[in-house]
């Protein structure tokens, strides 16, 4: 691999492992994610996705292995990493009792964006979303689809290199789900790397590359098309079933 | 024979209508699906039908019993698994089951035959605390607890939300098995693909029914020509087909985009896309599925 | 009945498996007794006294010796001029200064300066020191036949050593039962609402009254255990004399425990989250117990409105009854008023709570 290539890798993971006592939650995983890539991180409940994601975000310390996120070491430079990543989960991202603008300002402040820069950038964001007239509306008064759009925009407001999306579309209707993915596409086309987990297999198809975790290990890693070819099936659903039904853990 | 009937159910929370005049009838022995997003009103329907809340107006009958007057009788005959997880995590598998059996004044053994196909997966963990079970196992236990008194109707509120595809599939297999034993099952889900497993479905949106029919008939009612379309740059493709003046609707659909055009404009769009420098364009007519139908019906309501 | 027992069994599983909470519940009375009985004390201990005497006549020396001989007071400093009094007090060297006038023999005058930043303490210090002085002058009068002054003779009844634990033990009892019964019961009911299991129970044919009473049983048992611990500790560790009948004491405590349970039940039917239940119990129940029950602040000194309000604080009646039985050793007939008030309150609360308790979610 040449030098240039390794610079373009936003995530580099080598033999990463996390143990809780004798339980190996994440078992020796290795993968790379390139700049601007939409990387799907799939696996059954309890396969170790959340644990792996936490280690990459610098929230949880790995037991062994190496990993670099946005060029920084996950053991020593977690603060640097946190400045350069965005995070959005289904459960929490916006404060419902703050207005749209207040939420944006808050996140801008959290990521150390200068006060004088926040305002123009916030207005740009609101204009892009066609939200300008909703600037002072409380977030809880917005429809779900809007909230989600806003949550994503806020997660990338500080122009991170990489954004982690943890089941961002659970329980969301088909239309809102699609709008959301279009936003992801758009962000990726601007060079933001997307790291996403989902239980929707059609969403898996939208990813450039996918990994499927089973019992803490990465059992498959490729583009959706190649995976289907590799397992000789027609849909990602079938790929997932073939792999995940091998799982022994939990049950 | 109809086992559930609702007449113009209305329920308001503050200014928003959770239910806005809902009319629904469900047949005995059916596996009936309520399909809709968060906020469509699915949970409110369940809560009214299980006698947990009263509607602001309208009526409903279950097993020919009135939900307002005869709630005591209704409660003896239904099983309910709420969306929020409802087992006691500090009790063991067996203790949970025993407790829910005693709530209905019966022993586990009395109705073991009905839950056994599900419980058999759990038997070897029967002394494990419910909190230590995996997601799929918890779900099986919750289902066993909801079934232990042999209810005539089973209400399941989003049992598969946040559950991985493999466990979801297993869960639906169990539901089919229960249906074959004659239990009427009413289940809600935000997953469109699960709709195909139901005998009939109701598509809900903002407290109203958009459509109620068998999945097959709902698909049959899709009266437009649907294309799937692909090219090398999928995101650009979506933007471009949306700009095309004869495009009615276009949306992502897994590997391809789905596209509904005005009549006879397929060739025209191909020409148009070539001018936009798309390579390897592939367009093909496809049959719609429930998700396409949901999106079609929803577009009519906007 | 079978259903009821199944519920009770389940409730016992819950609280027995939550080891940490269980430990807190059982250890709390012990901790409170220790804290209130020893650490937080309004008794006099080690009071440092400074003396300013321009001429040290023999009578002054006698007085100083008498004070120094008392176990509560120690003369630590002789002060030269009145400015130093303030200084020494600020530095914390002395708590009290005794100032004799310069012609003490012919015209005896004594000024007592007390650091009254803690008024309760200052009061008792004042009381003690003046009784020592009074004592001295009475003796002196007899010997040298000075003109007779008015004799006051104070006798402290029931608590001759003015031990603060006598006051606090009934207060602790009033507090513990509210905490355990009201707070824990309401939190445990609301927990079921929060986790969604209440929905399942409501949808079942079980009568709400069964759910509710089953919730109360374990906390009732824990409270009885606590009652026992408190009484044991009170007699052994704090050596509080049990002047009255233990049976009456237990009886009135049971009424109070039941009342606290009813309170918890009422709270649980009014709130939706565990946090809200906690706040409601702490603000609505514990605070009045601390402030308005007479446990810390004497009710007679309160503004008249607060005195009225204190009448609806059950702990006031309970604490008063416990004091009467435990410390004063009165017969049950003397606490009849308290017992009746508490019983009526309990019945009222349980009726309101059961009325408020809904068969449905809202």
Coordinates of N, CA, C and O in Angstrom, one line a residue, chain C residues 6-74:
Chain C
X6 N -48.7 -14.8 45.3 CA -47.8 -14.8 44.2 C -47.2 -13.4 44.0 O -46.0 -13.2 43.8
X7 N -48.0 -12.4 44.2 CA -47.5 -11.0 44.1 C -46.5 -10.7 45.2 O -45.5 -10.1 45.0
X8 N -46.9 -11.1 46.4 CA -46.0 -10.8 47.5 C -44.7 -11.5 47.3 O -43.6 -10.9 47.5
X9 N -44.7 -12.7 46.8 CA -43.5 -13.5 46.6 C -42.6 -12.7 45.6 O -41.4 -12.5 45.8
X10 N -43.2 -12.2 44.5 CA -42.5 -11.5 43.5 C -41.9 -10.2 44.1 O -40.7 -9.9 43.9
X11 N -42.6 -9.5 45.0 CA -42.1 -8.3 45.6 C -40.9 -8.6 46.5 O -39.9 -7.9 46.5
X12 N -41.0 -9.8 47.2 CA -39.8 -10.1 48.0 C -38.6 -10.4 47.2 O -37.5 -10.1 47.5
X13 N -38.8 -11.1 46.0 CA -37.7 -11.4 45.1 C -37.1 -10.1 44.8 O -35.8 -9.9 44.8
X14 N -37.9 -9.1 44.4 CA -37.3 -7.8 43.9 C -36.5 -7.2 45.0 O -35.3 -6.8 44.7
X15 N -37.0 -7.1 46.2 CA -36.2 -6.3 47.2 C -35.0 -7.2 47.8 O -34.0 -6.6 48.1
X16 N -35.2 -8.5 47.8 CA -34.1 -9.3 48.3 C -32.9 -9.3 47.3 O -31.8 -9.5 47.7
X17 N -33.3 -9.2 46.0 CA -32.2 -9.3 45.0 C -31.5 -8.0 44.8 O -30.4 -8.0 44.2
X18 N -32.1 -6.9 45.3 CA -31.5 -5.6 45.1 C -30.7 -5.4 46.4 O -31.1 -4.7 47.3
X19 N -29.5 -6.1 46.5 CA -28.8 -6.2 47.7 C -28.4 -4.8 48.3 O -28.4 -4.5 49.5
X20 N -28.0 -3.9 47.3 CA -27.5 -2.6 47.8 C -28.6 -1.8 48.5 O -28.4 -1.3 49.6
X21 N -29.8 -1.8 47.8 CA -30.9 -1.1 48.5 C -31.3 -1.7 49.8 O -31.6 -1.0 50.8
X22 N -31.3 -3.0 49.8 CA -31.6 -3.7 51.0 C -30.7 -3.3 52.2 O -31.1 -3.0 53.3
X23 N -29.4 -3.3 51.8 CA -28.4 -2.9 52.8 C -28.7 -1.5 53.3 O -28.6 -1.2 54.5
X24 N -29.0 -0.6 52.4 CA -29.2 0.8 52.8 C -30.4 0.9 53.7 O -30.4 1.5 54.8
X25 N -31.5 0.1 53.4 CA -32.7 0.2 54.2 C -32.4 -0.3 55.6 O -33.0 0.2 56.5
X26 N -31.6 -1.4 55.7 CA -31.4 -1.9 57.0 C -30.4 -1.2 57.8 O -30.5 -1.1 59.0
X27 N -29.4 -0.6 57.1 CA -28.4 0.1 57.8 C -28.7 1.6 58.1 O -28.1 2.2 59.0
X28 N -29.7 2.1 57.4 CA -30.0 3.5 57.6 C -30.4 3.9 59.0 O -29.8 4.9 59.5
X29 N -31.3 3.1 59.7 CA -31.6 3.5 61.0 C -30.4 3.5 61.9 O -30.2 4.4 62.8
X30 N -29.5 2.5 61.7 CA -28.3 2.4 62.6 C -27.4 3.7 62.3 O -27.0 4.4 63.3
X31 N -27.2 4.0 61.1 CA -26.4 5.2 60.8 C -27.1 6.5 61.4 O -26.4 7.3 62.0
X32 N -28.4 6.6 61.3 CA -29.0 7.8 61.8 C -28.9 7.9 63.3 O -28.7 9.0 63.8
X33 N -29.1 6.7 63.9 CA -29.0 6.8 65.4 C -27.6 7.2 65.8 O -27.4 8.0 66.7
X34 N -26.6 6.7 65.1 CA -25.2 7.0 65.4 C -25.0 8.5 65.2 O -24.4 9.2 66.0
X35 N -25.4 9.0 64.0 CA -25.2 10.4 63.6 C -25.9 11.3 64.6 O -25.3 12.2 65.2
X36 N -27.2 11.1 64.8 CA -27.9 12.0 65.6 C -27.6 11.8 67.1 O -27.6 12.7 67.9
X37 N -27.3 10.6 67.5 CA -27.1 10.3 68.9 C -25.8 10.8 69.4 O -25.6 11.2 70.5
X38 N -24.8 10.8 68.5 CA -23.4 11.2 69.0 C -22.9 12.4 68.2 O -22.4 13.4 68.9
X39 N -22.9 12.4 66.9 CA -22.2 13.4 66.2 C -22.9 14.8 66.3 O -22.4 15.8 66.7
X40 N -24.2 14.7 65.9 CA -25.0 16.0 66.0 C -25.6 16.1 67.4 O -26.6 15.4 67.6
X41 N -25.0 16.8 68.2 CA -25.5 16.8 69.6 C -25.6 18.3 70.0 O -24.7 19.1 69.8
X42 N -26.7 18.6 70.8 CA -26.8 19.9 71.3 C -26.3 19.9 72.8 O -26.5 20.9 73.5
X43 N -25.8 18.8 73.2 CA -25.3 18.7 74.6 C -24.0 19.6 74.7 O -23.3 19.7 73.7
X44 N -23.8 20.0 75.9 CA -22.6 20.8 76.2 C -21.4 19.9 76.3 O -21.5 18.8 76.9
X45 N -20.3 20.2 75.6 CA -19.1 19.4 75.7 C -18.0 20.4 75.5 O -18.0 21.2 74.6
X46 N -17.0 20.2 76.4 CA -15.7 21.0 76.2 C -15.9 22.4 75.9 O -15.5 22.9 74.9
X47 N -16.6 23.1 76.8 CA -16.8 24.6 76.5 C -15.6 25.3 77.1 O -15.2 25.1 78.3
X48 N -14.9 26.0 76.2 CA -13.7 26.8 76.6 C -14.1 28.1 77.2 O -14.8 28.9 76.5
X49 N -13.5 28.4 78.4 CA -13.9 29.7 79.0 C -12.7 30.6 79.2 O -11.6 30.1 79.6
X50 N -12.9 31.8 79.0 CA -11.9 32.8 79.3 C -12.3 33.7 80.4 O -13.5 33.9 80.6
X51 N -11.4 34.2 81.2 CA -11.7 35.0 82.4 C -11.0 36.3 82.3 O -9.8 36.4 82.0
X52 N -11.8 37.4 82.6 CA -11.2 38.7 82.7 C -11.5 39.2 84.1 O -12.6 39.5 84.5
X53 N -10.4 39.2 85.0 CA -10.6 39.7 86.3 C -9.5 40.6 86.7 O -8.4 40.3 86.8
X54 N -9.9 41.9 86.8 CA -8.8 42.9 87.2 C -8.2 42.7 88.5 O -7.0 42.7 88.6
X55 N -9.0 42.4 89.5 CA -8.4 42.0 90.8 C -8.8 40.6 91.1 O -10.0 40.2 91.2
X56 N -7.8 39.7 91.4 CA -8.1 38.4 91.7 C -8.4 38.2 93.2 O -7.5 37.8 93.9
X57 N -9.6 38.5 93.6 CA -9.9 38.3 95.0 C -10.2 36.9 95.3 O -10.3 36.1 94.3
X58 N -10.3 36.5 96.5 CA -10.5 35.1 96.9 C -11.8 34.6 96.3 O -11.9 33.5 95.9
X59 N -12.8 35.5 96.4 CA -14.1 35.0 96.0 C -14.1 34.7 94.5 O -14.7 33.8 93.9
X60 N -13.4 35.6 93.7 CA -13.3 35.4 92.3 C -12.6 34.1 92.0 O -13.0 33.3 91.2
X61 N -11.5 33.8 92.8 CA -10.8 32.6 92.6 C -11.7 31.4 92.9 O -11.7 30.4 92.1
X62 N -12.5 31.5 93.9 CA -13.4 30.4 94.2 C -14.4 30.2 93.1 O -14.7 29.0 92.7
X63 N -14.9 31.3 92.5 CA -15.9 31.1 91.4 C -15.2 30.4 90.2 O -15.7 29.5 89.6
X64 N -14.0 30.9 89.9 CA -13.2 30.3 88.8 C -13.0 28.8 89.0 O -13.2 28.0 88.1
X65 N -12.6 28.5 90.2 CA -12.4 27.1 90.5 C -13.7 26.3 90.4 O -13.7 25.1 89.9
X66 N -14.8 26.9 90.8 CA -16.0 26.1 90.7 C -16.4 25.9 89.3 O -16.9 24.8 88.9
X67 N -16.2 26.9 88.5 CA -16.5 26.7 87.0 C -15.6 25.6 86.4 O -16.0 24.7 85.7
X68 N -14.3 25.8 86.7 CA -13.3 24.9 86.2 C -13.6 23.4 86.6 O -13.3 22.5 85.9
X69 N -14.2 23.3 87.8 CA -14.4 21.9 88.3 C -15.6 21.3 87.6 O -15.7 20.1 87.6
X70 N -16.4 22.1 87.0 CA -17.6 21.5 86.3 C -17.1 20.8 85.0 O -16.2 21.2 84.3
X71 N -17.7 19.6 84.7 CA -17.1 18.8 83.6 C -17.4 19.4 82.2 O -16.7 19.1 81.3
X72 N -18.3 20.3 82.2 CA -18.6 20.9 80.8 C -17.6 22.0 80.5 O -17.5 22.4 79.4
X73 N -17.1 22.7 81.5 CA -16.4 23.9 81.3 C -14.9 23.8 81.6 O -14.5 23.1 82.6
X74 N -14.1 24.4 80.8 CA -12.6 24.4 81.1 C -12.2 25.9 81.0 O -12.4 26.5 80.0

